[in-house]
Amino acid sequence: MSKKIVLLGEKDNFFLALKDRLERAGAIFTHDSDDADITVGLGQYATNDLVDVAIIAENDDPRSGNLDQIKNAGLIIRIHDLMIPEGSQGWGPIDVEDWVEWIRVESLDLTPEIKPK
Protein backbone atom coordinates (compact mmCIF):
# COMPACT_ATOMS: atom_id res chain seq x y z
CA MET A 1 0.00 0.00 0.00
CA SER A 2 1.35 3.42 -0.95
CA LYS A 3 2.15 5.95 1.74
CA LYS A 4 0.75 9.47 1.69
CA ILE A 5 3.58 11.96 2.07
CA VAL A 6 3.80 15.66 2.80
CA LEU A 7 7.07 16.97 1.38
CA LEU A 8 8.12 20.29 2.92
CA GLY A 9 10.97 22.26 1.42
CA GLU A 10 12.22 24.82 -1.03
CA LYS A 11 11.30 23.61 -4.52
CA ASP A 12 14.89 23.27 -5.73
CA ASN A 13 16.57 20.51 -7.75
CA PHE A 14 16.91 18.19 -4.74
CA PHE A 15 13.22 18.61 -3.82
CA LEU A 16 12.18 17.85 -7.41
CA ALA A 17 14.53 14.86 -7.74
CA LEU A 18 13.37 13.36 -4.43
CA LYS A 19 9.70 13.93 -5.29
CA ASP A 20 10.18 12.31 -8.69
CA ARG A 21 11.90 9.27 -7.16
CA LEU A 22 9.22 8.85 -4.47
CA GLU A 23 6.46 9.13 -7.09
CA ARG A 24 8.13 6.42 -9.18
CA ALA A 25 8.25 4.27 -6.03
CA GLY A 26 4.48 4.68 -5.61
CA ALA A 27 4.22 7.46 -3.03
CA ILE A 28 1.13 9.63 -3.01
CA PHE A 29 1.61 13.31 -2.17
CA THR A 30 -0.75 15.45 -0.15
CA HIS A 31 -0.59 18.99 1.21
CA ASP A 32 -2.64 18.11 4.30
CA SER A 33 -0.49 16.97 7.23
CA ASP A 34 -3.54 15.39 8.90
CA ASP A 35 -4.05 13.19 5.82
CA ALA A 36 -0.37 12.15 5.54
CA ASP A 37 1.32 9.00 6.83
CA ILE A 38 4.76 10.67 6.75
CA THR A 39 5.91 14.29 6.76
CA VAL A 40 9.37 14.89 5.27
CA GLY A 41 11.15 18.20 5.82
CA LEU A 42 14.08 19.29 3.65
CA GLY A 43 16.72 21.80 4.72
CA GLN A 44 15.29 24.64 6.79
CA TYR A 45 11.88 22.95 6.69
CA ALA A 46 13.32 20.04 8.71
CA THR A 47 12.79 22.11 11.86
CA ASN A 48 8.99 22.02 11.48
CA ASP A 49 7.36 20.37 14.52
CA LEU A 50 5.30 18.03 12.29
CA VAL A 51 8.31 16.50 10.51
CA ASP A 52 8.79 12.72 10.87
CA VAL A 53 11.83 12.54 8.56
CA ALA A 54 14.32 15.43 8.44
CA ILE A 55 16.77 15.66 5.54
CA ILE A 56 19.61 18.16 5.88
CA ALA A 57 22.92 18.70 4.14
CA GLU A 58 26.27 18.38 5.83
CA ASN A 59 27.60 21.78 4.76
CA ASP A 60 27.53 25.45 5.71
CA ASP A 61 24.82 26.55 3.28
CA PRO A 62 22.05 28.14 5.41
CA ARG A 63 19.34 26.67 3.15
CA SER A 64 20.51 23.16 4.01
CA GLY A 65 19.20 23.01 7.57
CA ASN A 66 20.76 22.85 11.01
CA LEU A 67 20.94 19.65 13.06
CA ASP A 68 20.69 21.56 16.36
CA GLN A 69 17.29 23.02 15.41
CA ILE A 70 15.53 19.75 14.57
CA LYS A 71 13.00 18.99 17.30
CA ASN A 72 10.67 16.07 16.71
CA ALA A 73 11.92 14.10 13.72
CA GLY A 74 12.11 10.37 14.31
CA LEU A 75 14.71 10.02 11.55
CA ILE A 76 17.39 12.51 10.50
CA ILE A 77 19.20 12.00 7.20
CA ARG A 78 22.38 14.01 6.61
CA ILE A 79 23.31 14.41 2.94
CA HIS A 80 26.88 14.91 1.73
CA ASP A 81 28.56 14.52 -1.66
CA LEU A 82 25.21 14.74 -3.45
CA MET A 83 25.30 15.22 -7.20
CA ILE A 84 22.13 16.05 -9.09
CA PRO A 85 22.49 16.40 -12.89
CA GLU A 86 20.74 19.79 -12.83
CA GLY A 87 22.97 21.02 -9.96
CA SER A 88 22.70 20.43 -6.23
CA GLN A 89 21.96 24.07 -5.31
CA GLY A 90 23.61 23.95 -1.90
CA TRP A 91 22.96 20.28 -1.15
CA GLY A 92 26.35 19.05 -2.32
CA PRO A 93 29.87 20.32 -1.75
CA ILE A 94 31.02 23.11 -4.04
CA ASP A 95 34.20 21.24 -5.02
CA VAL A 96 32.10 18.40 -6.49
CA GLU A 97 29.97 20.96 -8.36
CA ASP A 98 33.13 22.63 -9.72
CA TRP A 99 34.64 19.30 -10.77
CA VAL A 100 31.50 18.28 -12.66
CA GLU A 101 31.31 21.68 -14.36
CA TRP A 102 34.96 21.43 -15.44
CA ILE A 103 34.22 18.07 -17.03
CA ARG A 104 31.02 19.39 -18.61
CA VAL A 105 32.82 22.25 -20.35
CA GLU A 106 35.80 20.01 -21.13
CA SER A 107 38.29 22.23 -19.31
CA LEU A 108 39.63 19.32 -17.28
CA ASP A 109 41.28 16.49 -19.19
CA LEU A 110 41.25 13.54 -16.79
CA THR A 111 42.21 10.94 -19.38
CA PRO A 112 44.31 12.51 -22.15
CA GLU A 113 44.92 9.14 -23.83
CA ILE A 114 41.18 8.51 -24.27
CA LYS A 115 39.43 10.75 -26.78
CA PRO A 116 35.65 10.97 -27.29
CA LYS A 117 34.30 9.32 -30.44
PDB file of C-alpha atoms in Angstrom:
ATOM      1  CA  MET A   1       0.000   0.000   0.000  1.00  0.00           C
ATOM      2  CA  SER A   2       1.346   3.417  -0.952  1.00  0.00           C
ATOM      3  CA  LYS A   3       2.148   5.948   1.739  1.00  0.00           C
ATOM      4  CA  LYS A   4       0.754   9.471   1.691  1.00  0.00           C
ATOM      5  CA  ILE A   5       3.579  11.961   2.070  1.00  0.00           C
ATOM      6  CA  VAL A   6       3.804  15.663   2.797  1.00  0.00           C
ATOM      7  CA  LEU A   7       7.073  16.971   1.378  1.00  0.00           C
ATOM      8  CA  LEU A   8       8.116  20.293   2.922  1.00  0.00           C
ATOM      9  CA  GLY A   9      10.969  22.261   1.423  1.00  0.00           C
ATOM     10  CA  GLU A  10      12.223  24.823  -1.028  1.00  0.00           C
ATOM     11  CA  LYS A  11      11.305  23.610  -4.518  1.00  0.00           C
ATOM     12  CA  ASP A  12      14.894  23.272  -5.726  1.00  0.00           C
ATOM     13  CA  ASN A  13      16.569  20.509  -7.751  1.00  0.00           C
ATOM     14  CA  PHE A  14      16.907  18.188  -4.737  1.00  0.00           C
ATOM     15  CA  PHE A  15      13.217  18.606  -3.824  1.00  0.00           C
ATOM     16  CA  LEU A  16      12.175  17.852  -7.411  1.00  0.00           C
ATOM     17  CA  ALA A  17      14.531  14.855  -7.740  1.00  0.00           C
ATOM     18  CA  LEU A  18      13.366  13.360  -4.434  1.00  0.00           C
ATOM     19  CA  LYS A  19       9.704  13.934  -5.286  1.00  0.00           C
ATOM     20  CA  ASP A  20      10.185  12.308  -8.690  1.00  0.00           C
ATOM     21  CA  ARG A  21      11.897   9.271  -7.160  1.00  0.00           C
ATOM     22  CA  LEU A  22       9.225   8.851  -4.473  1.00  0.00           C
ATOM     23  CA  GLU A  23       6.459   9.126  -7.094  1.00  0.00           C
ATOM     24  CA  ARG A  24       8.129   6.415  -9.182  1.00  0.00           C
ATOM     25  CA  ALA A  25       8.248   4.267  -6.030  1.00  0.00           C
ATOM     26  CA  GLY A  26       4.481   4.679  -5.614  1.00  0.00           C
ATOM     27  CA  ALA A  27       4.221   7.460  -3.029  1.00  0.00           C
ATOM     28  CA  ILE A  28       1.126   9.627  -3.007  1.00  0.00           C
ATOM     29  CA  PHE A  29       1.614  13.313  -2.165  1.00  0.00           C
ATOM     30  CA  THR A  30      -0.745  15.451  -0.146  1.00  0.00           C
ATOM     31  CA  HIS A  31      -0.589  18.993   1.208  1.00  0.00           C
ATOM     32  CA  ASP A  32      -2.641  18.105   4.300  1.00  0.00           C
ATOM     33  CA  SER A  33      -0.491  16.966   7.235  1.00  0.00           C
ATOM     34  CA  ASP A  34      -3.544  15.395   8.896  1.00  0.00           C
ATOM     35  CA  ASP A  35      -4.052  13.185   5.820  1.00  0.00           C
ATOM     36  CA  ALA A  36      -0.375  12.149   5.538  1.00  0.00           C
ATOM     37  CA  ASP A  37       1.318   9.005   6.825  1.00  0.00           C
ATOM     38  CA  ILE A  38       4.758  10.670   6.750  1.00  0.00           C
ATOM     39  CA  THR A  39       5.915  14.285   6.765  1.00  0.00           C
ATOM     40  CA  VAL A  40       9.367  14.890   5.273  1.00  0.00           C
ATOM     41  CA  GLY A  41      11.154  18.197   5.822  1.00  0.00           C
ATOM     42  CA  LEU A  42      14.083  19.285   3.647  1.00  0.00           C
ATOM     43  CA  GLY A  43      16.718  21.802   4.725  1.00  0.00           C
ATOM     44  CA  GLN A  44      15.294  24.637   6.791  1.00  0.00           C
ATOM     45  CA  TYR A  45      11.884  22.952   6.687  1.00  0.00           C
ATOM     46  CA  ALA A  46      13.321  20.036   8.706  1.00  0.00           C
ATOM     47  CA  THR A  47      12.788  22.113  11.859  1.00  0.00           C
ATOM     48  CA  ASN A  48       8.989  22.016  11.476  1.00  0.00           C
ATOM     49  CA  ASP A  49       7.359  20.367  14.525  1.00  0.00           C
ATOM     50  CA  LEU A  50       5.298  18.035  12.287  1.00  0.00           C
ATOM     51  CA  VAL A  51       8.306  16.497  10.509  1.00  0.00           C
ATOM     52  CA  ASP A  52       8.794  12.719  10.870  1.00  0.00           C
ATOM     53  CA  VAL A  53      11.833  12.543   8.565  1.00  0.00           C
ATOM     54  CA  ALA A  54      14.317  15.434   8.438  1.00  0.00           C
ATOM     55  CA  ILE A  55      16.774  15.663   5.538  1.00  0.00           C
ATOM     56  CA  ILE A  56      19.611  18.157   5.884  1.00  0.00           C
ATOM     57  CA  ALA A  57      22.924  18.700   4.138  1.00  0.00           C
ATOM     58  CA  GLU A  58      26.272  18.382   5.833  1.00  0.00           C
ATOM     59  CA  ASN A  59      27.600  21.777   4.756  1.00  0.00           C
ATOM     60  CA  ASP A  60      27.535  25.452   5.709  1.00  0.00           C
ATOM     61  CA  ASP A  61      24.818  26.546   3.278  1.00  0.00           C
ATOM     62  CA  PRO A  62      22.054  28.144   5.414  1.00  0.00           C
ATOM     63  CA  ARG A  63      19.338  26.668   3.148  1.00  0.00           C
ATOM     64  CA  SER A  64      20.505  23.162   4.015  1.00  0.00           C
ATOM     65  CA  GLY A  65      19.197  23.008   7.574  1.00  0.00           C
ATOM     66  CA  ASN A  66      20.756  22.849  11.014  1.00  0.00           C
ATOM     67  CA  LEU A  67      20.942  19.651  13.064  1.00  0.00           C
ATOM     68  CA  ASP A  68      20.685  21.564  16.360  1.00  0.00           C
ATOM     69  CA  GLN A  69      17.295  23.022  15.414  1.00  0.00           C
ATOM     70  CA  ILE A  70      15.526  19.751  14.568  1.00  0.00           C
ATOM     71  CA  LYS A  71      13.004  18.992  17.303  1.00  0.00           C
ATOM     72  CA  ASN A  72      10.665  16.071  16.712  1.00  0.00           C
ATOM     73  CA  ALA A  73      11.922  14.098  13.719  1.00  0.00           C
ATOM     74  CA  GLY A  74      12.113  10.365  14.314  1.00  0.00           C
ATOM     75  CA  LEU A  75      14.713  10.018  11.552  1.00  0.00           C
ATOM     76  CA  ILE A  76      17.385  12.510  10.504  1.00  0.00           C
ATOM     77  CA  ILE A  77      19.204  12.003   7.203  1.00  0.00           C
ATOM     78  CA  ARG A  78      22.383  14.014   6.612  1.00  0.00           C
ATOM     79  CA  ILE A  79      23.312  14.409   2.944  1.00  0.00           C
ATOM     80  CA  HIS A  80      26.876  14.909   1.729  1.00  0.00           C
ATOM     81  CA  ASP A  81      28.564  14.517  -1.664  1.00  0.00           C
ATOM     82  CA  LEU A  82      25.207  14.739  -3.446  1.00  0.00           C
ATOM     83  CA  MET A  83      25.303  15.216  -7.197  1.00  0.00           C
ATOM     84  CA  ILE A  84      22.133  16.049  -9.085  1.00  0.00           C
ATOM     85  CA  PRO A  85      22.488  16.403 -12.887  1.00  0.00           C
ATOM     86  CA  GLU A  86      20.741  19.786 -12.828  1.00  0.00           C
ATOM     87  CA  GLY A  87      22.974  21.017  -9.960  1.00  0.00           C
ATOM     88  CA  SER A  88      22.705  20.428  -6.232  1.00  0.00           C
ATOM     89  CA  GLN A  89      21.960  24.069  -5.311  1.00  0.00           C
ATOM     90  CA  GLY A  90      23.613  23.952  -1.899  1.00  0.00           C
ATOM     91  CA  TRP A  91      22.958  20.280  -1.152  1.00  0.00           C
ATOM     92  CA  GLY A  92      26.352  19.047  -2.317  1.00  0.00           C
ATOM     93  CA  PRO A  93      29.871  20.319  -1.749  1.00  0.00           C
ATOM     94  CA  ILE A  94      31.024  23.107  -4.036  1.00  0.00           C
ATOM     95  CA  ASP A  95      34.198  21.241  -5.021  1.00  0.00           C
ATOM     96  CA  VAL A  96      32.103  18.404  -6.489  1.00  0.00           C
ATOM     97  CA  GLU A  97      29.967  20.959  -8.364  1.00  0.00           C
ATOM     98  CA  ASP A  98      33.129  22.628  -9.719  1.00  0.00           C
ATOM     99  CA  TRP A  99      34.636  19.295 -10.765  1.00  0.00           C
ATOM    100  CA  VAL A 100      31.497  18.278 -12.657  1.00  0.00           C
ATOM    101  CA  GLU A 101      31.310  21.675 -14.355  1.00  0.00           C
ATOM    102  CA  TRP A 102      34.958  21.432 -15.435  1.00  0.00           C
ATOM    103  CA  ILE A 103      34.217  18.072 -17.029  1.00  0.00           C
ATOM    104  CA  ARG A 104      31.021  19.387 -18.613  1.00  0.00           C
ATOM    105  CA  VAL A 105      32.824  22.245 -20.354  1.00  0.00           C
ATOM    106  CA  GLU A 106      35.804  20.010 -21.132  1.00  0.00           C
ATOM    107  CA  SER A 107      38.293  22.229 -19.306  1.00  0.00           C
ATOM    108  CA  LEU A 108      39.631  19.319 -17.284  1.00  0.00           C
ATOM    109  CA  ASP A 109      41.278  16.490 -19.187  1.00  0.00           C
ATOM    110  CA  LEU A 110      41.252  13.537 -16.793  1.00  0.00           C
ATOM    111  CA  THR A 111      42.207  10.941 -19.385  1.00  0.00           C
ATOM    112  CA  PRO A 112      44.315  12.513 -22.153  1.00  0.00           C
ATOM    113  CA  GLU A 113      44.923   9.144 -23.825  1.00  0.00           C
ATOM    114  CA  ILE A 114      41.177   8.513 -24.270  1.00  0.00           C
ATOM    115  CA  LYS A 115      39.434  10.753 -26.784  1.00  0.00           C
ATOM    116  CA  PRO A 116      35.648  10.969 -27.293  1.00  0.00           C
ATOM    117  CA  LYS A 117      34.303   9.316 -30.442  1.00  0.00           C
TER     118      LYS A 117
END
